[in-house]
Tab-separated table of C-alpha atoms in Angstrom:
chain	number	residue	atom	x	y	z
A	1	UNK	CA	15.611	10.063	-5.514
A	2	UNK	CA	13.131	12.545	-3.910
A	3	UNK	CA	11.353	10.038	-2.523
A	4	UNK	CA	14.079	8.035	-1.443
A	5	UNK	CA	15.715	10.617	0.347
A	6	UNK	CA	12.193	11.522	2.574
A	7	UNK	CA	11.747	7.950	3.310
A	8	UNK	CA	15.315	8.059	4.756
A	9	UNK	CA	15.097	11.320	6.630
A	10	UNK	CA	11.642	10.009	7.979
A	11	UNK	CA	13.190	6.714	9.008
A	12	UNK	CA	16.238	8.576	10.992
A	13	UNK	CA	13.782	10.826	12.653
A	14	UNK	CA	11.324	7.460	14.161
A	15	UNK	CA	14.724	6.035	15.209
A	16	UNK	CA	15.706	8.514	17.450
A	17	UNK	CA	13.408	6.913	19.699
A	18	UNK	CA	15.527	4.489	22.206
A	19	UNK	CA	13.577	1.484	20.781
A	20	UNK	CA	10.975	1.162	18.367
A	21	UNK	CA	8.929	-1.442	20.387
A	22	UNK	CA	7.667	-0.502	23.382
A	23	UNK	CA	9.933	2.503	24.213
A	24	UNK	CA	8.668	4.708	21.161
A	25	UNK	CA	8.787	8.244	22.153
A	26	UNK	CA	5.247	9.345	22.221
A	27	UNK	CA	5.633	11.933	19.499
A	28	UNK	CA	6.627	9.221	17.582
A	29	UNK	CA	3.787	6.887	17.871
A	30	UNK	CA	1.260	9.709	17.280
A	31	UNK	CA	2.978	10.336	13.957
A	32	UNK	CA	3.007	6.525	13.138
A	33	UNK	CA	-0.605	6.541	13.506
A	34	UNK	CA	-1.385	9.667	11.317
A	35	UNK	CA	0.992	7.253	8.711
A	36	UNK	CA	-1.889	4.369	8.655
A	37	UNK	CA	-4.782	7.008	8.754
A	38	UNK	CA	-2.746	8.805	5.532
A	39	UNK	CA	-2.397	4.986	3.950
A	40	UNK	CA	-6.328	3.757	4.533
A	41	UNK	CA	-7.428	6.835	3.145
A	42	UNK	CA	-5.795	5.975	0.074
A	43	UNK	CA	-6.804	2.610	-0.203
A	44	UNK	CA	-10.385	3.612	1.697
A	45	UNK	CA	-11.038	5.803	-1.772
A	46	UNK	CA	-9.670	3.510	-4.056
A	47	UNK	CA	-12.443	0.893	-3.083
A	48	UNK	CA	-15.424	3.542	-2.597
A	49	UNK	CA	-15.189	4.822	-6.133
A	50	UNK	CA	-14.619	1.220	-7.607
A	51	UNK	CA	-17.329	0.072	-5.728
A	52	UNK	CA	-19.622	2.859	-7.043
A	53	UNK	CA	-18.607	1.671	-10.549
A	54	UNK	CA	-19.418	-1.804	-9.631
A	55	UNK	CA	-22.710	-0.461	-8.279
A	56	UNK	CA	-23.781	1.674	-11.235
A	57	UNK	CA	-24.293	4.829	-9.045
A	58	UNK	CA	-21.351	6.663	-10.945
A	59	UNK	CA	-17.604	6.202	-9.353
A	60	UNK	CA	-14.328	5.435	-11.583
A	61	UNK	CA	-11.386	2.598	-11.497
A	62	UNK	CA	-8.027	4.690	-10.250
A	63	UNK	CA	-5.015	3.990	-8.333
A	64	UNK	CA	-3.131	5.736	-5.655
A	65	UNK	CA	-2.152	8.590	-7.767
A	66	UNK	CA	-5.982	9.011	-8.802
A	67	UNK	CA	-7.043	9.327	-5.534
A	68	UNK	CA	-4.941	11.883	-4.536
A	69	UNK	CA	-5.945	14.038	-7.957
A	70	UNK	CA	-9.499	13.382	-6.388
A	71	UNK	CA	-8.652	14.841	-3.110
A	72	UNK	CA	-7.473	17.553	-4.615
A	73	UNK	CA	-10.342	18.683	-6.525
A	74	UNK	CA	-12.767	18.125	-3.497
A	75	UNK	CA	-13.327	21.225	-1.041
A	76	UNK	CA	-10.824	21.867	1.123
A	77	UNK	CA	-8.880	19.806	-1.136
A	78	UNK	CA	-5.211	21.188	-0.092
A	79	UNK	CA	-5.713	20.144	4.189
A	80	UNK	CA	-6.886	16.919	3.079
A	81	UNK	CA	-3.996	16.057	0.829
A	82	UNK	CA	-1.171	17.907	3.879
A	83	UNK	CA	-2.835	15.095	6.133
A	84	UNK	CA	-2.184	12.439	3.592
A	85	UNK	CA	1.093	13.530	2.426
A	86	UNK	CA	2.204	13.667	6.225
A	87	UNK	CA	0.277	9.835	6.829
A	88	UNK	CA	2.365	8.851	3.922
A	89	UNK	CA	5.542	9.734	4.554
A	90	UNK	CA	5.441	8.762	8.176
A	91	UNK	CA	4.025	5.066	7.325
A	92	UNK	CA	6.929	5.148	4.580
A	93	UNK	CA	9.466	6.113	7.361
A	94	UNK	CA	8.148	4.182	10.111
A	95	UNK	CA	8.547	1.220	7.708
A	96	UNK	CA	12.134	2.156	6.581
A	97	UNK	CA	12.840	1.953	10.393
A	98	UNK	CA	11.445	-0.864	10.975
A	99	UNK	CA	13.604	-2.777	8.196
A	100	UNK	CA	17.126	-1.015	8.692
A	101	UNK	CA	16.906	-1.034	12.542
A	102	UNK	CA	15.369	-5.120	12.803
A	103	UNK	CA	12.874	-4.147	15.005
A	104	UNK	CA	11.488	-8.228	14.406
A	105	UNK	CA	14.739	-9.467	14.702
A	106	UNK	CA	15.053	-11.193	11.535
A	107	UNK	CA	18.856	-10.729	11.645
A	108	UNK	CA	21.468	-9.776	8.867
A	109	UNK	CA	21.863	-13.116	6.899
A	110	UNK	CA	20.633	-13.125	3.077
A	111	UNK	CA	17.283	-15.006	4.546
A	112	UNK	CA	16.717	-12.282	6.767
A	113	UNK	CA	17.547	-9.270	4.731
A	114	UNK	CA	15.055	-11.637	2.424
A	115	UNK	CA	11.929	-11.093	5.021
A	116	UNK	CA	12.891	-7.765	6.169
A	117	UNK	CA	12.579	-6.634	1.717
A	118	UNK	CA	8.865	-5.768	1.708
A	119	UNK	CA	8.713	-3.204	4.799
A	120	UNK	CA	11.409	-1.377	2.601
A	121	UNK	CA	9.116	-1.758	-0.492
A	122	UNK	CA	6.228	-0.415	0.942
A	123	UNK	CA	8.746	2.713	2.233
A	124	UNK	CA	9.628	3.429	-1.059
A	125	UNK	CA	6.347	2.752	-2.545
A	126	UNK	CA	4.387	5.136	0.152
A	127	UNK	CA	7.114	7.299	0.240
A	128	UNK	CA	6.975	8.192	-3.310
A	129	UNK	CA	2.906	8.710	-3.238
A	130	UNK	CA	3.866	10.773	-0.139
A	131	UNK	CA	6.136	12.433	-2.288
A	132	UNK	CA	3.807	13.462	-5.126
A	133	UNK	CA	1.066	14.568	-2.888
A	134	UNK	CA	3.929	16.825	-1.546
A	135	UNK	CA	4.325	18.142	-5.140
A	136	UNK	CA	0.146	18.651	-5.390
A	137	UNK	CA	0.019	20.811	-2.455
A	138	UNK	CA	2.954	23.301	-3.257
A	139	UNK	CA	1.444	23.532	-6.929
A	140	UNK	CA	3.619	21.619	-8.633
A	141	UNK	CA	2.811	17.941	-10.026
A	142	UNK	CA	4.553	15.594	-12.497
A	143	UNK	CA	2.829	12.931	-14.777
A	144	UNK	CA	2.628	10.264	-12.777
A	145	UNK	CA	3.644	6.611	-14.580
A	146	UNK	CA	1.891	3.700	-14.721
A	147	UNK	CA	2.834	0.508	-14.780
A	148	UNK	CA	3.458	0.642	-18.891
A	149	UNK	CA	5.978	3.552	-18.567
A	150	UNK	CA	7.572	1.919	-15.523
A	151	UNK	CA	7.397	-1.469	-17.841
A	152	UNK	CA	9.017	0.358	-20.890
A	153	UNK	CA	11.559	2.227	-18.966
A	154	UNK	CA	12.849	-1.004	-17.405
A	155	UNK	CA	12.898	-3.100	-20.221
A	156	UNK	CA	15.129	-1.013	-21.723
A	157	UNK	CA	17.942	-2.075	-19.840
A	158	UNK	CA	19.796	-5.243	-20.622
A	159	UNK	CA	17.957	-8.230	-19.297
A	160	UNK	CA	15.394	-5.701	-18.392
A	161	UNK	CA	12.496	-7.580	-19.268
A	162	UNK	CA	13.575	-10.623	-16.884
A	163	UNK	CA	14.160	-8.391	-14.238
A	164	UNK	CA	10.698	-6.905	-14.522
A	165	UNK	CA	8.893	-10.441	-14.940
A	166	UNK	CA	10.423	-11.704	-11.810
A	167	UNK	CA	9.434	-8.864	-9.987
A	168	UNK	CA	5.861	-9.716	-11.318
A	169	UNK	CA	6.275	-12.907	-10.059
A	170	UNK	CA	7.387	-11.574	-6.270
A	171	UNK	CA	4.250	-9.218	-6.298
A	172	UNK	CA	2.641	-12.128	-7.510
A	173	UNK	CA	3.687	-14.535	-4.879
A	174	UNK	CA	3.280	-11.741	-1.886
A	175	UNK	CA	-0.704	-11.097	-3.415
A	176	UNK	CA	-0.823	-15.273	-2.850
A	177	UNK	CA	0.450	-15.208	0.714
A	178	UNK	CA	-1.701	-12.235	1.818
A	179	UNK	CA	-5.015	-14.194	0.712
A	180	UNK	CA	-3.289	-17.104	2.939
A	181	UNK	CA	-3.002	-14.915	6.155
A	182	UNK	CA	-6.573	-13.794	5.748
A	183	UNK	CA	-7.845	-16.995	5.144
A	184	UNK	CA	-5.513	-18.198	8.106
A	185	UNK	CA	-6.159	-15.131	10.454
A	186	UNK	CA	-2.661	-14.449	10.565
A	187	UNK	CA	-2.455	-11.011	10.302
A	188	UNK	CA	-2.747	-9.559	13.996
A	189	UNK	CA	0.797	-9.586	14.763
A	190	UNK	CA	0.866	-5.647	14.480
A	191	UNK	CA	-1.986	-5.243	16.374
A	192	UNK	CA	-2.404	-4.617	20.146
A	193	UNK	CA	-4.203	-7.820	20.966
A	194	UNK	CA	-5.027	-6.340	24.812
A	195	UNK	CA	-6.587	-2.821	23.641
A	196	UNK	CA	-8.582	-5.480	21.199
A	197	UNK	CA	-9.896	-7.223	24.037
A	198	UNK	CA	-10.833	-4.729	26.298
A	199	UNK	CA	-12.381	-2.620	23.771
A	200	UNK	CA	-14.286	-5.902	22.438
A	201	UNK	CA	-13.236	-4.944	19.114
A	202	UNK	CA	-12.699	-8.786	17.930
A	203	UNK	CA	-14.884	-7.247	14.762
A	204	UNK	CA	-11.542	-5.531	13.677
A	205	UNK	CA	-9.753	-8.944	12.818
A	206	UNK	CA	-13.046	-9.773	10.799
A	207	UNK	CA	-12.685	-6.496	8.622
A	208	UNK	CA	-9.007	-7.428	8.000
A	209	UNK	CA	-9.332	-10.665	6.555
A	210	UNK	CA	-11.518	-9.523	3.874
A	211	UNK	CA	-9.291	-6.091	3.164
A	212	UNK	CA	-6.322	-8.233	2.766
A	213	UNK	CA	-7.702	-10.975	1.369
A	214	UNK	CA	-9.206	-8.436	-1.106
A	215	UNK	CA	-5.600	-6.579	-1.789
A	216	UNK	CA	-4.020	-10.310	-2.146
A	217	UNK	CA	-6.216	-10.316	-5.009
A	218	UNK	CA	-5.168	-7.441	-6.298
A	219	UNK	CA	-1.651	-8.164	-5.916
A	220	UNK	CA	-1.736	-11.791	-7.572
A	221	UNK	CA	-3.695	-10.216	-10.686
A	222	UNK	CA	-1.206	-7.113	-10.891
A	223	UNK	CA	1.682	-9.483	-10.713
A	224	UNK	CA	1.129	-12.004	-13.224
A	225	UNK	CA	0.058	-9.180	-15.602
A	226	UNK	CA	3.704	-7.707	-15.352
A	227	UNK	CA	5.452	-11.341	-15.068
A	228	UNK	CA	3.856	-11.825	-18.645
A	229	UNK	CA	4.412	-8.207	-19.792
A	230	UNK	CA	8.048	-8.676	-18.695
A	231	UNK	CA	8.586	-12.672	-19.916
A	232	UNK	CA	7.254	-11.408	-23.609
A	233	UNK	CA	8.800	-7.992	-23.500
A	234	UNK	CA	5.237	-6.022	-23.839
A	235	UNK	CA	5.173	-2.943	-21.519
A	236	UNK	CA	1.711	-2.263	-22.724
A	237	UNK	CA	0.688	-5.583	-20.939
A	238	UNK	CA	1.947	-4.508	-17.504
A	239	UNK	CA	-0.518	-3.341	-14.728
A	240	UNK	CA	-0.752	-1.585	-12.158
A	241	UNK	CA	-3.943	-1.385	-9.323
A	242	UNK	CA	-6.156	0.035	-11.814
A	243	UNK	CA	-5.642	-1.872	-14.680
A	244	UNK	CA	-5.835	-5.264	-12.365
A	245	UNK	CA	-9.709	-3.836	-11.202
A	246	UNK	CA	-10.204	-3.205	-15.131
A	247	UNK	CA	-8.975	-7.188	-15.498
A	248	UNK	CA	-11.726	-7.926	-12.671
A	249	UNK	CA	-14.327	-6.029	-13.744
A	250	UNK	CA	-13.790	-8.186	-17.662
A	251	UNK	CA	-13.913	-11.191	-16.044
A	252	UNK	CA	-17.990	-12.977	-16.472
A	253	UNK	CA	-19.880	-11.803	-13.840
A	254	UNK	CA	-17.534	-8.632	-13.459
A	255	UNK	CA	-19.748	-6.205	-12.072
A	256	UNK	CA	-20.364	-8.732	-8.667
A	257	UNK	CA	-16.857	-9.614	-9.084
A	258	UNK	CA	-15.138	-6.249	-8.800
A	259	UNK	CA	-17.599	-5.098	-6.241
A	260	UNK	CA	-16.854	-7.885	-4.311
A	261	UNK	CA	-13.225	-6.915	-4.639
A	262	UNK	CA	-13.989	-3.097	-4.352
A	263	UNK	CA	-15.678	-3.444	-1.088
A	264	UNK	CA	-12.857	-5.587	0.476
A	265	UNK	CA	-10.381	-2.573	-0.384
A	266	UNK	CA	-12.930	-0.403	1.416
A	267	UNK	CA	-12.052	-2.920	4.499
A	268	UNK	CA	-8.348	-2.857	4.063
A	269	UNK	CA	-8.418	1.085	4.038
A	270	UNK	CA	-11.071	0.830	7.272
A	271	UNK	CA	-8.092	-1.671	8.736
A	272	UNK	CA	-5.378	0.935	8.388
A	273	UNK	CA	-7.856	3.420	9.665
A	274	UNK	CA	-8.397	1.015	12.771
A	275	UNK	CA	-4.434	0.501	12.792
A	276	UNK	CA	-4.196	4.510	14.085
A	277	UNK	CA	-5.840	3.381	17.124
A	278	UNK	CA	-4.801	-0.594	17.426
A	279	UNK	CA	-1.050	-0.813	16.166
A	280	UNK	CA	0.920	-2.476	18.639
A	281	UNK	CA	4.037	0.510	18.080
């Protein structure tokens, strides 16, 4: 509810702007872009410390929750996770916007509301790691679930487990499409296409494709583990980003496989990084 409630606050405050195209307040864009350094930081960490693992040279599999316990415990631990925490919860609300106000103009019909769903997943979903960085900083942090207690928690409901398999199957089916636009290049919609040309930065686009092609995998791995946790009613089967690199790094040939993966999550945190200066806002 916590979470929810910043998201919502943060997506009020971006739409105060008169549009959120073009006619952004300036304020505003500067805070969107501190929201994509906050969210390839994340993701940046996520891949350096698999990839270390991959590597042999030390390193750990974690999710986003991980990485901001890591933060914490590095020097100057607390500014590092105020940036974050303010990069998250301004992506989250900048995404909120973005779905409640139709900045794409999807319109209001059940097909649109349909393709303007994941900009409010990612809200909640960033908002809520926004959230519990929040709670780091002031000195006071929760247990943070994984997928299993998420799994358990929701299966407990009637027709729980369904519910939780076909959400598997959505994550599953998003993780598919992703590795589609990178294989298709068609994931530059967000991006200022003439600041890439005049900067030459046509390398940019190259780095995407393998970061989301890399987090497609990710996603399709993570979502038919939780389809089949939820179809057999298992919560212990469920997974979440961690437990999908575990799943990679069992597969033969792991160790290339998962640093394969690992290094294009490095690229998809290097994207967002990128997306600070190149986001078409």
């Amino acid at each position: 509810m916590k979470a929810a409630s910043a998201v919502v606050i943060m997506a009020n405050a971006l739409a105060n702007a008169p549009t959120l195209t073009d006619d952004v307040r300036p304020w505003v864009k500067r805070f969107v872009r501190i929201g994509y350094v906050g969210k390839g930081i994340v993701y940046l960490l996520i891949g350096a410390l698999a990839l270390q693992l991959a590597l042999g040279e030390g390193g750990r599999v974690t999710d986003a929750s991980g990485v901001l316990r890591t933060l914490e415990a590095q020097p100057f631990g607390v500014a590092l996770l105020i940036i974050v925490a303010l990069g998250l919860l301004a992506y989250a609300g900048w995404e909120m916007a973005r779905a409640v106000f139709d900045t794409r103009g999807k319109g209001s019909t059940a097909k649109g509301w349909l393709q303007r769903s994941p900009p409010i997943v990612k809200a909640v979903v960033h908002g809520a790691l926004g959230v519990e960085a929040v709670r780091l900083v002031v000195g006071n942090p929760r247990r943070s679930q994984d997928a299993a207690d998420v799994a358990a928690t929701t299966m407990s409901f009637p027709l729980g487990g369904i519910l939780f398999a076909l959400v598997g199957v959505g994550i599953a089916i998003y993780g598919l499409l992703q590795i589609w636009r990178a294989w298709q290049f068609k994931f530059d919609d967000d991006l200022d296409q003439h600041l890439l040309r005049r900067d030459g930065a046509g390398w940019v686009l190259t780095i995407g494709r393998w970061g989301i092609g890399a987090r497609g995998v990710i996603m399709t791995v993570m979502g038919l583990a939780i389809a089949r946790a939820g179809f057999v009613r298992r919560p212990s089967e469920a997974a979440g980003i961690s437990e999908s690199l575990w799943t990679v790094l069992a597969q033969p040939y792991g160790h290339w496989l998962l640093a394969a993966v690992a290094a294009g999550l490095v690229c998809f945190g290097v994207f967002q990084l990128l997306h600070a200066r190149y986001a078409r806002l």
